[in-house]
Protein backbone atom coordinates (compact mmCIF):
# COMPACT_ATOMS: atom_id res chain seq x y z
CA UNK A 1 0.00 0.00 0.00
CA UNK A 2 0.93 3.62 -0.29
CA UNK A 3 0.57 6.13 2.54
CA UNK A 4 0.26 9.75 1.47
CA UNK A 5 -1.21 12.82 3.15
CA UNK A 6 -2.64 10.77 6.01
CA UNK A 7 -4.44 8.37 3.65
CA UNK A 8 -3.73 4.73 2.75
CA UNK A 9 -4.02 3.59 -0.88
CA UNK A 10 -3.80 0.04 -2.14
CA UNK A 11 -1.44 -0.18 -5.11
CA UNK A 12 -1.66 -3.93 -5.55
CA UNK A 13 -3.82 -6.79 -4.38
CA UNK A 14 -3.11 -10.49 -4.75
CA UNK A 15 -6.12 -12.76 -4.48
CA UNK A 16 -3.96 -15.84 -4.16
CA UNK A 17 -1.72 -17.24 -1.49
CA UNK A 18 1.82 -15.97 -1.66
CA UNK A 19 4.68 -18.42 -2.25
CA UNK A 20 5.90 -17.52 1.24
CA UNK A 21 2.66 -18.50 3.02
CA UNK A 22 4.25 -21.55 4.74
CA UNK A 23 6.36 -19.17 6.85
CA UNK A 24 3.16 -17.65 8.23
CA UNK A 25 1.73 -21.13 8.78
CA UNK A 26 4.83 -22.22 10.70
CA UNK A 27 4.88 -19.28 13.11
CA UNK A 28 1.11 -19.15 13.69
CA UNK A 29 0.17 -22.83 13.53
CA UNK A 30 -2.68 -21.90 11.18
CA UNK A 31 -3.22 -23.83 7.94
CA UNK A 32 -3.99 -20.97 5.54
CA UNK A 33 -5.06 -23.28 2.71
CA UNK A 34 -7.58 -25.00 5.00
CA UNK A 35 -8.90 -21.60 6.05
CA UNK A 36 -9.33 -20.55 2.40
CA UNK A 37 -11.24 -23.76 1.67
CA UNK A 38 -13.47 -23.18 4.70
CA UNK A 39 -14.31 -19.66 3.51
CA UNK A 40 -14.87 -20.81 -0.09
CA UNK A 41 -17.32 -23.45 1.13
CA UNK A 42 -19.34 -20.86 3.06
CA UNK A 43 -17.94 -21.53 6.52
CA UNK A 44 -16.30 -18.94 8.71
CA UNK A 45 -12.68 -18.83 9.75
CA UNK A 46 -11.74 -21.22 12.55
CA UNK A 47 -10.18 -18.41 14.61
CA UNK A 48 -10.40 -14.70 15.22
CA UNK A 49 -7.57 -12.21 14.72
CA UNK A 50 -7.18 -11.99 18.50
CA UNK A 51 -6.48 -15.74 18.57
CA UNK A 52 -3.58 -15.45 16.11
CA UNK A 53 -0.25 -15.42 17.93
CA UNK A 54 3.26 -15.50 16.54
CA UNK A 55 5.72 -18.06 17.90
CA UNK A 56 9.33 -18.67 16.97
CA UNK A 57 11.10 -18.08 13.69
CA UNK A 58 10.69 -19.57 10.21
CA UNK A 59 12.75 -19.30 7.04
CA UNK A 60 11.85 -20.38 3.51
CA UNK A 61 14.29 -21.15 0.70
CA UNK A 62 13.01 -21.32 -2.84
CA UNK A 63 14.72 -24.22 -4.56
CA UNK A 64 15.05 -23.47 -8.27
CA UNK A 65 16.37 -25.50 -11.18
CA UNK A 66 18.88 -22.78 -11.98
CA UNK A 67 22.61 -22.37 -12.17
CA UNK A 68 23.46 -20.89 -8.74
CA UNK A 69 26.13 -18.66 -10.29
CA UNK A 70 24.23 -17.19 -13.27
CA UNK A 71 20.59 -18.00 -12.42
CA UNK A 72 20.16 -19.42 -15.93
CA UNK A 73 17.43 -22.09 -16.07
CA UNK A 74 18.69 -25.65 -15.69
CA UNK A 75 15.98 -28.03 -16.90
CA UNK A 76 16.64 -31.74 -17.13
CA UNK A 77 16.04 -35.22 -15.77
CA UNK A 78 16.07 -35.67 -11.99
CA UNK A 79 18.47 -38.58 -11.50
CA UNK A 80 18.26 -38.65 -7.71
CA UNK A 81 16.02 -36.77 -5.29
CA UNK A 82 16.15 -36.87 -1.51
CA UNK A 83 14.17 -34.29 0.44
CA UNK A 84 15.32 -33.36 3.93
CA UNK A 85 13.14 -34.32 6.85
CA UNK A 86 12.79 -34.10 10.58
CA UNK A 87 10.86 -32.10 13.09
CA UNK A 88 9.91 -28.61 11.89
CA UNK A 89 11.28 -29.22 8.38
CA UNK A 90 8.79 -28.90 5.54
CA UNK A 91 9.37 -29.41 1.83
CA UNK A 92 6.68 -28.40 -0.66
CA UNK A 93 7.59 -30.01 -3.96
CA UNK A 94 6.26 -32.36 -6.61
CA UNK A 95 9.76 -33.47 -7.55
CA UNK A 96 10.76 -37.15 -7.73
CA UNK A 97 13.55 -39.25 -9.18
CA UNK A 98 12.81 -39.71 -12.88
CA UNK A 99 10.89 -36.44 -13.26
CA UNK A 100 11.92 -34.25 -16.17
CA UNK A 101 12.00 -30.55 -15.26
CA UNK A 102 10.76 -28.74 -18.39
CA UNK A 103 12.31 -25.53 -19.71
CA UNK A 104 8.93 -23.88 -20.34
CA UNK A 105 7.81 -22.82 -16.85
CA UNK A 106 8.96 -21.11 -13.69
CA UNK A 107 12.16 -22.77 -12.50
CA UNK A 108 10.98 -23.23 -8.89
CA UNK A 109 11.03 -26.95 -8.11
CA UNK A 110 10.41 -26.77 -4.39
CA UNK A 111 10.30 -24.80 -1.20
CA UNK A 112 12.20 -25.68 1.95
CA UNK A 113 10.65 -24.22 5.08
CA UNK A 114 12.09 -24.66 8.56
CA UNK A 115 10.99 -23.52 12.00
CA UNK A 116 12.87 -22.90 15.22
CA UNK A 117 11.95 -21.44 18.58
CA UNK A 118 14.33 -18.57 17.77
CA UNK A 119 16.39 -17.36 14.81
CA UNK A 120 19.56 -19.25 15.79
CA UNK A 121 17.81 -22.60 16.18
CA UNK A 122 15.97 -21.99 12.91
CA UNK A 123 19.24 -21.32 11.06
CA UNK A 124 20.85 -24.45 12.57
CA UNK A 125 17.93 -26.52 11.37
CA UNK A 126 18.09 -24.84 7.94
CA UNK A 127 21.80 -25.63 7.58
CA UNK A 128 21.16 -29.30 8.35
CA UNK A 129 18.19 -29.50 5.99
CA UNK A 130 20.15 -27.91 3.15
CA UNK A 131 22.98 -30.42 3.67
CA UNK A 132 20.43 -33.26 3.42
CA UNK A 133 18.76 -31.84 0.29
CA UNK A 134 19.77 -33.84 -2.81
CA UNK A 135 18.74 -33.05 -6.38
CA UNK A 136 21.00 -34.68 -8.98
CA UNK A 137 20.76 -34.31 -12.74
CA UNK A 138 20.61 -30.54 -12.97
CA UNK A 139 21.95 -27.45 -11.27
CA UNK A 140 19.87 -26.03 -8.44
CA UNK A 141 20.03 -23.14 -6.01
CA UNK A 142 20.68 -25.48 -3.06
CA UNK A 143 24.46 -24.73 -3.09
CA UNK A 144 23.70 -20.99 -3.12
CA UNK A 145 21.49 -21.33 -0.04
CA UNK A 146 24.20 -23.42 1.66
CA UNK A 147 26.67 -20.57 1.15
CA UNK A 148 24.21 -17.89 2.25
CA UNK A 149 23.45 -19.56 5.60
CA UNK A 150 27.18 -19.62 6.44
CA UNK A 151 27.74 -15.92 5.72
CA UNK A 152 28.62 -13.83 8.79
CA UNK A 153 26.41 -10.90 7.79
CA UNK A 154 23.43 -13.22 7.34
CA UNK A 155 24.12 -14.99 10.63
CA UNK A 156 24.41 -11.71 12.55
CA UNK A 157 21.35 -10.18 10.87
CA UNK A 158 23.51 -7.43 9.40
CA UNK A 159 21.85 -6.96 6.02
CA UNK A 160 19.59 -4.67 4.03
CA UNK A 161 17.31 -5.13 1.06
CA UNK A 162 20.35 -4.73 -1.23
CA UNK A 163 22.52 -7.22 0.67
CA UNK A 164 21.99 -10.25 -1.57
CA UNK A 165 22.74 -8.30 -4.73
CA UNK A 166 25.94 -6.95 -3.16
CA UNK A 167 26.88 -10.40 -1.79
CA UNK A 168 26.50 -11.95 -5.23
CA UNK A 169 28.58 -9.19 -6.80
CA UNK A 170 31.36 -9.66 -4.22
CA UNK A 171 31.39 -13.38 -5.00
CA UNK A 172 31.81 -12.69 -8.70
CA UNK A 173 34.59 -10.19 -7.99
CA UNK A 174 36.38 -12.75 -5.78
CA UNK A 175 36.14 -15.36 -8.55
CA UNK A 176 37.82 -13.07 -11.10
PDB file of C-alpha atoms in Angstrom:
ATOM      1  CA  UNK A   1       0.000   0.000   0.000  1.00  0.00           C
ATOM      2  CA  UNK A   2       0.932   3.622  -0.294  1.00  0.00           C
ATOM      3  CA  UNK A   3       0.575   6.133   2.543  1.00  0.00           C
ATOM      4  CA  UNK A   4       0.263   9.746   1.471  1.00  0.00           C
ATOM      5  CA  UNK A   5      -1.211  12.825   3.153  1.00  0.00           C
ATOM      6  CA  UNK A   6      -2.635  10.767   6.006  1.00  0.00           C
ATOM      7  CA  UNK A   7      -4.435   8.370   3.646  1.00  0.00           C
ATOM      8  CA  UNK A   8      -3.733   4.734   2.747  1.00  0.00           C
ATOM      9  CA  UNK A   9      -4.016   3.593  -0.878  1.00  0.00           C
ATOM     10  CA  UNK A  10      -3.798   0.037  -2.139  1.00  0.00           C
ATOM     11  CA  UNK A  11      -1.443  -0.176  -5.107  1.00  0.00           C
ATOM     12  CA  UNK A  12      -1.662  -3.933  -5.546  1.00  0.00           C
ATOM     13  CA  UNK A  13      -3.821  -6.795  -4.382  1.00  0.00           C
ATOM     14  CA  UNK A  14      -3.109 -10.488  -4.751  1.00  0.00           C
ATOM     15  CA  UNK A  15      -6.120 -12.762  -4.476  1.00  0.00           C
ATOM     16  CA  UNK A  16      -3.960 -15.845  -4.156  1.00  0.00           C
ATOM     17  CA  UNK A  17      -1.715 -17.240  -1.490  1.00  0.00           C
ATOM     18  CA  UNK A  18       1.821 -15.973  -1.665  1.00  0.00           C
ATOM     19  CA  UNK A  19       4.677 -18.416  -2.251  1.00  0.00           C
ATOM     20  CA  UNK A  20       5.900 -17.524   1.242  1.00  0.00           C
ATOM     21  CA  UNK A  21       2.659 -18.501   3.022  1.00  0.00           C
ATOM     22  CA  UNK A  22       4.245 -21.553   4.736  1.00  0.00           C
ATOM     23  CA  UNK A  23       6.358 -19.170   6.847  1.00  0.00           C
ATOM     24  CA  UNK A  24       3.161 -17.651   8.234  1.00  0.00           C
ATOM     25  CA  UNK A  25       1.726 -21.132   8.779  1.00  0.00           C
ATOM     26  CA  UNK A  26       4.834 -22.221  10.696  1.00  0.00           C
ATOM     27  CA  UNK A  27       4.880 -19.277  13.109  1.00  0.00           C
ATOM     28  CA  UNK A  28       1.114 -19.146  13.687  1.00  0.00           C
ATOM     29  CA  UNK A  29       0.172 -22.827  13.526  1.00  0.00           C
ATOM     30  CA  UNK A  30      -2.684 -21.899  11.184  1.00  0.00           C
ATOM     31  CA  UNK A  31      -3.224 -23.826   7.944  1.00  0.00           C
ATOM     32  CA  UNK A  32      -3.992 -20.973   5.537  1.00  0.00           C
ATOM     33  CA  UNK A  33      -5.063 -23.283   2.706  1.00  0.00           C
ATOM     34  CA  UNK A  34      -7.582 -24.999   4.997  1.00  0.00           C
ATOM     35  CA  UNK A  35      -8.900 -21.597   6.046  1.00  0.00           C
ATOM     36  CA  UNK A  36      -9.335 -20.551   2.399  1.00  0.00           C
ATOM     37  CA  UNK A  37     -11.240 -23.763   1.666  1.00  0.00           C
ATOM     38  CA  UNK A  38     -13.469 -23.178   4.703  1.00  0.00           C
ATOM     39  CA  UNK A  39     -14.308 -19.659   3.506  1.00  0.00           C
ATOM     40  CA  UNK A  40     -14.865 -20.811  -0.093  1.00  0.00           C
ATOM     41  CA  UNK A  41     -17.320 -23.445   1.134  1.00  0.00           C
ATOM     42  CA  UNK A  42     -19.336 -20.858   3.056  1.00  0.00           C
ATOM     43  CA  UNK A  43     -17.941 -21.529   6.522  1.00  0.00           C
ATOM     44  CA  UNK A  44     -16.295 -18.944   8.706  1.00  0.00           C
ATOM     45  CA  UNK A  45     -12.684 -18.825   9.747  1.00  0.00           C
ATOM     46  CA  UNK A  46     -11.743 -21.216  12.547  1.00  0.00           C
ATOM     47  CA  UNK A  47     -10.185 -18.415  14.610  1.00  0.00           C
ATOM     48  CA  UNK A  48     -10.397 -14.703  15.219  1.00  0.00           C
ATOM     49  CA  UNK A  49      -7.574 -12.210  14.715  1.00  0.00           C
ATOM     50  CA  UNK A  50      -7.180 -11.994  18.504  1.00  0.00           C
ATOM     51  CA  UNK A  51      -6.477 -15.738  18.572  1.00  0.00           C
ATOM     52  CA  UNK A  52      -3.581 -15.451  16.111  1.00  0.00           C
ATOM     53  CA  UNK A  53      -0.250 -15.417  17.935  1.00  0.00           C
ATOM     54  CA  UNK A  54       3.261 -15.498  16.538  1.00  0.00           C
ATOM     55  CA  UNK A  55       5.719 -18.057  17.903  1.00  0.00           C
ATOM     56  CA  UNK A  56       9.330 -18.669  16.970  1.00  0.00           C
ATOM     57  CA  UNK A  57      11.098 -18.077  13.691  1.00  0.00           C
ATOM     58  CA  UNK A  58      10.691 -19.569  10.210  1.00  0.00           C
ATOM     59  CA  UNK A  59      12.754 -19.302   7.036  1.00  0.00           C
ATOM     60  CA  UNK A  60      11.847 -20.382   3.513  1.00  0.00           C
ATOM     61  CA  UNK A  61      14.286 -21.148   0.701  1.00  0.00           C
ATOM     62  CA  UNK A  62      13.014 -21.318  -2.841  1.00  0.00           C
ATOM     63  CA  UNK A  63      14.721 -24.221  -4.560  1.00  0.00           C
ATOM     64  CA  UNK A  64      15.055 -23.468  -8.266  1.00  0.00           C
ATOM     65  CA  UNK A  65      16.366 -25.503 -11.182  1.00  0.00           C
ATOM     66  CA  UNK A  66      18.880 -22.780 -11.978  1.00  0.00           C
ATOM     67  CA  UNK A  67      22.613 -22.371 -12.172  1.00  0.00           C
ATOM     68  CA  UNK A  68      23.457 -20.886  -8.743  1.00  0.00           C
ATOM     69  CA  UNK A  69      26.131 -18.655 -10.293  1.00  0.00           C
ATOM     70  CA  UNK A  70      24.226 -17.187 -13.269  1.00  0.00           C
ATOM     71  CA  UNK A  71      20.593 -18.000 -12.422  1.00  0.00           C
ATOM     72  CA  UNK A  72      20.159 -19.419 -15.928  1.00  0.00           C
ATOM     73  CA  UNK A  73      17.431 -22.092 -16.067  1.00  0.00           C
ATOM     74  CA  UNK A  74      18.691 -25.652 -15.694  1.00  0.00           C
ATOM     75  CA  UNK A  75      15.976 -28.028 -16.896  1.00  0.00           C
ATOM     76  CA  UNK A  76      16.638 -31.744 -17.128  1.00  0.00           C
ATOM     77  CA  UNK A  77      16.035 -35.220 -15.767  1.00  0.00           C
ATOM     78  CA  UNK A  78      16.068 -35.667 -11.988  1.00  0.00           C
ATOM     79  CA  UNK A  79      18.474 -38.576 -11.503  1.00  0.00           C
ATOM     80  CA  UNK A  80      18.261 -38.645  -7.710  1.00  0.00           C
ATOM     81  CA  UNK A  81      16.020 -36.766  -5.290  1.00  0.00           C
ATOM     82  CA  UNK A  82      16.152 -36.870  -1.509  1.00  0.00           C
ATOM     83  CA  UNK A  83      14.170 -34.289   0.436  1.00  0.00           C
ATOM     84  CA  UNK A  84      15.324 -33.362   3.932  1.00  0.00           C
ATOM     85  CA  UNK A  85      13.139 -34.315   6.847  1.00  0.00           C
ATOM     86  CA  UNK A  86      12.787 -34.104  10.580  1.00  0.00           C
ATOM     87  CA  UNK A  87      10.860 -32.101  13.087  1.00  0.00           C
ATOM     88  CA  UNK A  88       9.912 -28.608  11.893  1.00  0.00           C
ATOM     89  CA  UNK A  89      11.284 -29.222   8.381  1.00  0.00           C
ATOM     90  CA  UNK A  90       8.786 -28.904   5.538  1.00  0.00           C
ATOM     91  CA  UNK A  91       9.374 -29.409   1.832  1.00  0.00           C
ATOM     92  CA  UNK A  92       6.684 -28.402  -0.655  1.00  0.00           C
ATOM     93  CA  UNK A  93       7.585 -30.011  -3.961  1.00  0.00           C
ATOM     94  CA  UNK A  94       6.257 -32.358  -6.612  1.00  0.00           C
ATOM     95  CA  UNK A  95       9.761 -33.472  -7.549  1.00  0.00           C
ATOM     96  CA  UNK A  96      10.758 -37.146  -7.727  1.00  0.00           C
ATOM     97  CA  UNK A  97      13.551 -39.250  -9.181  1.00  0.00           C
ATOM     98  CA  UNK A  98      12.806 -39.714 -12.881  1.00  0.00           C
ATOM     99  CA  UNK A  99      10.892 -36.445 -13.264  1.00  0.00           C
ATOM    100  CA  UNK A 100      11.924 -34.251 -16.173  1.00  0.00           C
ATOM    101  CA  UNK A 101      12.003 -30.553 -15.262  1.00  0.00           C
ATOM    102  CA  UNK A 102      10.764 -28.737 -18.388  1.00  0.00           C
ATOM    103  CA  UNK A 103      12.308 -25.526 -19.714  1.00  0.00           C
ATOM    104  CA  UNK A 104       8.928 -23.878 -20.337  1.00  0.00           C
ATOM    105  CA  UNK A 105       7.807 -22.815 -16.853  1.00  0.00           C
ATOM    106  CA  UNK A 106       8.956 -21.109 -13.691  1.00  0.00           C
ATOM    107  CA  UNK A 107      12.155 -22.768 -12.498  1.00  0.00           C
ATOM    108  CA  UNK A 108      10.985 -23.225  -8.895  1.00  0.00           C
ATOM    109  CA  UNK A 109      11.032 -26.949  -8.111  1.00  0.00           C
ATOM    110  CA  UNK A 110      10.408 -26.766  -4.393  1.00  0.00           C
ATOM    111  CA  UNK A 111      10.299 -24.800  -1.198  1.00  0.00           C
ATOM    112  CA  UNK A 112      12.203 -25.683   1.953  1.00  0.00           C
ATOM    113  CA  UNK A 113      10.645 -24.225   5.080  1.00  0.00           C
ATOM    114  CA  UNK A 114      12.095 -24.658   8.559  1.00  0.00           C
ATOM    115  CA  UNK A 115      10.990 -23.521  11.995  1.00  0.00           C
ATOM    116  CA  UNK A 116      12.873 -22.895  15.222  1.00  0.00           C
ATOM    117  CA  UNK A 117      11.954 -21.443  18.582  1.00  0.00           C
ATOM    118  CA  UNK A 118      14.332 -18.567  17.773  1.00  0.00           C
ATOM    119  CA  UNK A 119      16.391 -17.364  14.806  1.00  0.00           C
ATOM    120  CA  UNK A 120      19.558 -19.245  15.788  1.00  0.00           C
ATOM    121  CA  UNK A 121      17.811 -22.599  16.177  1.00  0.00           C
ATOM    122  CA  UNK A 122      15.973 -21.991  12.913  1.00  0.00           C
ATOM    123  CA  UNK A 123      19.236 -21.318  11.065  1.00  0.00           C
ATOM    124  CA  UNK A 124      20.852 -24.445  12.572  1.00  0.00           C
ATOM    125  CA  UNK A 125      17.926 -26.521  11.367  1.00  0.00           C
ATOM    126  CA  UNK A 126      18.089 -24.842   7.943  1.00  0.00           C
ATOM    127  CA  UNK A 127      21.800 -25.627   7.583  1.00  0.00           C
ATOM    128  CA  UNK A 128      21.157 -29.305   8.349  1.00  0.00           C
ATOM    129  CA  UNK A 129      18.186 -29.496   5.991  1.00  0.00           C
ATOM    130  CA  UNK A 130      20.149 -27.905   3.147  1.00  0.00           C
ATOM    131  CA  UNK A 131      22.975 -30.419   3.673  1.00  0.00           C
ATOM    132  CA  UNK A 132      20.429 -33.258   3.421  1.00  0.00           C
ATOM    133  CA  UNK A 133      18.762 -31.842   0.289  1.00  0.00           C
ATOM    134  CA  UNK A 134      19.769 -33.842  -2.809  1.00  0.00           C
ATOM    135  CA  UNK A 135      18.742 -33.048  -6.384  1.00  0.00           C
ATOM    136  CA  UNK A 136      21.003 -34.682  -8.978  1.00  0.00           C
ATOM    137  CA  UNK A 137      20.764 -34.309 -12.735  1.00  0.00           C
ATOM    138  CA  UNK A 138      20.609 -30.536 -12.972  1.00  0.00           C
ATOM    139  CA  UNK A 139      21.947 -27.450 -11.273  1.00  0.00           C
ATOM    140  CA  UNK A 140      19.867 -26.030  -8.435  1.00  0.00           C
ATOM    141  CA  UNK A 141      20.032 -23.141  -6.007  1.00  0.00           C
ATOM    142  CA  UNK A 142      20.681 -25.484  -3.056  1.00  0.00           C
ATOM    143  CA  UNK A 143      24.456 -24.729  -3.090  1.00  0.00           C
ATOM    144  CA  UNK A 144      23.697 -20.992  -3.116  1.00  0.00           C
ATOM    145  CA  UNK A 145      21.493 -21.330  -0.040  1.00  0.00           C
ATOM    146  CA  UNK A 146      24.199 -23.419   1.656  1.00  0.00           C
ATOM    147  CA  UNK A 147      26.674 -20.565   1.154  1.00  0.00           C
ATOM    148  CA  UNK A 148      24.208 -17.895   2.254  1.00  0.00           C
ATOM    149  CA  UNK A 149      23.454 -19.557   5.602  1.00  0.00           C
ATOM    150  CA  UNK A 150      27.180 -19.617   6.438  1.00  0.00           C
ATOM    151  CA  UNK A 151      27.744 -15.916   5.715  1.00  0.00           C
ATOM    152  CA  UNK A 152      28.622 -13.834   8.792  1.00  0.00           C
ATOM    153  CA  UNK A 153      26.410 -10.901   7.788  1.00  0.00           C
ATOM    154  CA  UNK A 154      23.434 -13.216   7.345  1.00  0.00           C
ATOM    155  CA  UNK A 155      24.121 -14.991  10.631  1.00  0.00           C
ATOM    156  CA  UNK A 156      24.408 -11.712  12.550  1.00  0.00           C
ATOM    157  CA  UNK A 157      21.346 -10.176  10.873  1.00  0.00           C
ATOM    158  CA  UNK A 158      23.511  -7.433   9.398  1.00  0.00           C
ATOM    159  CA  UNK A 159      21.846  -6.960   6.023  1.00  0.00           C
ATOM    160  CA  UNK A 160      19.590  -4.671   4.033  1.00  0.00           C
ATOM    161  CA  UNK A 161      17.313  -5.134   1.060  1.00  0.00           C
ATOM    162  CA  UNK A 162      20.348  -4.733  -1.234  1.00  0.00           C
ATOM    163  CA  UNK A 163      22.517  -7.222   0.668  1.00  0.00           C
ATOM    164  CA  UNK A 164      21.991 -10.249  -1.574  1.00  0.00           C
ATOM    165  CA  UNK A 165      22.737  -8.295  -4.731  1.00  0.00           C
ATOM    166  CA  UNK A 166      25.939  -6.952  -3.160  1.00  0.00           C
ATOM    167  CA  UNK A 167      26.876 -10.396  -1.789  1.00  0.00           C
ATOM    168  CA  UNK A 168      26.495 -11.953  -5.232  1.00  0.00           C
ATOM    169  CA  UNK A 169      28.585  -9.188  -6.803  1.00  0.00           C
ATOM    170  CA  UNK A 170      31.362  -9.658  -4.223  1.00  0.00           C
ATOM    171  CA  UNK A 171      31.394 -13.379  -5.004  1.00  0.00           C
ATOM    172  CA  UNK A 172      31.807 -12.688  -8.698  1.00  0.00           C
ATOM    173  CA  UNK A 173      34.590 -10.187  -7.992  1.00  0.00           C
ATOM    174  CA  UNK A 174      36.375 -12.745  -5.781  1.00  0.00           C
ATOM    175  CA  UNK A 175      36.144 -15.363  -8.546  1.00  0.00           C
ATOM    176  CA  UNK A 176      37.824 -13.066 -11.102  1.00  0.00           C
TER     177      UNK A 176
END
